[in-house]
Amino acid sequence: GRSDASAAGEVQPPAAGRIDHDARHSGSVREPAARLGDEACAVGGRRDGAHDAAALAGCDAVKFQKRTPSLCTPDAYRDVKRETPWGIMSYLEYRERIEFGCQEYDAIDRYCREKPIDWFASCWDQPSVDFIARYDPICYKIASASVTDLDLFRRIAAEKKPVILSTGMSTLEQIEAAV
């Protein structure tokens, strides 16, 4: 049932997190589902906010994305000019500008450990897995766009962590090959 506060229209935070923070490195989960926040990339040049909102909303973890723009930007789009908060630049320059690096991920890691709220990332390429591994995330996520990249799967599997696989527009054959 709803509490008196929620019946009166006040927003109530969700119950406490479900990921066992004392067993962080074992991936222990107390319930079959977890609430996740998603901070895909910087929005309009901002590099803050979603992890804070996720913690305040009672999320168990927040997901980021990590990619190496020179590897993940399709050739056909690299030199396409676009208007950005920093002026007109190529799509590759834009992707490089918004990609989080050590400074941002160090701050995210510090912040999430203080809350505590877990965090992890969708890694779009092998160098990104190497980068994120230094933070010892609770798991990795594979984006649906990477479902056919079996070398990436093998690299992530080598980390011996749980994996969340997005299947998006994948065929059953692609999903079966991935699993």
Short mmCIF file of C-alpha atoms in Angstrom, two decimals, residues 69 72-82 89-95:
data_model
loop_
_atom_site.label_atom_id
_atom_site.label_comp_id
_atom_site.label_asym_id
_atom_site.label_seq_id
_atom_site.Cartn_x
_atom_site.Cartn_y
_atom_site.Cartn_z
CA PRO A 69 36.06 7.62 -30.38
CA CYS A 72 33.89 3.61 -32.47
CA THR A 73 33.03 6.50 -34.76
CA PRO A 74 32.04 5.19 -38.20
CA ASP A 75 34.31 6.42 -40.98
CA ALA A 76 31.36 7.93 -42.85
CA TYR A 77 30.59 10.25 -39.91
CA ARG A 78 34.07 11.22 -38.67
CA ASP A 79 34.44 14.39 -40.73
CA VAL A 80 30.77 15.41 -40.79
CA LYS A 81 30.54 18.90 -39.33
CA ARG A 82 28.00 19.54 -36.61
CA MET A 89 33.38 20.73 -35.24
CA SER A 90 33.64 17.31 -36.84
CA TYR A 91 31.63 14.48 -35.34
CA LEU A 92 34.87 12.75 -34.30
CA GLU A 93 36.07 15.91 -32.53
CA TYR A 94 32.68 16.13 -30.80
CA ARG A 95 32.84 12.48 -29.68
#
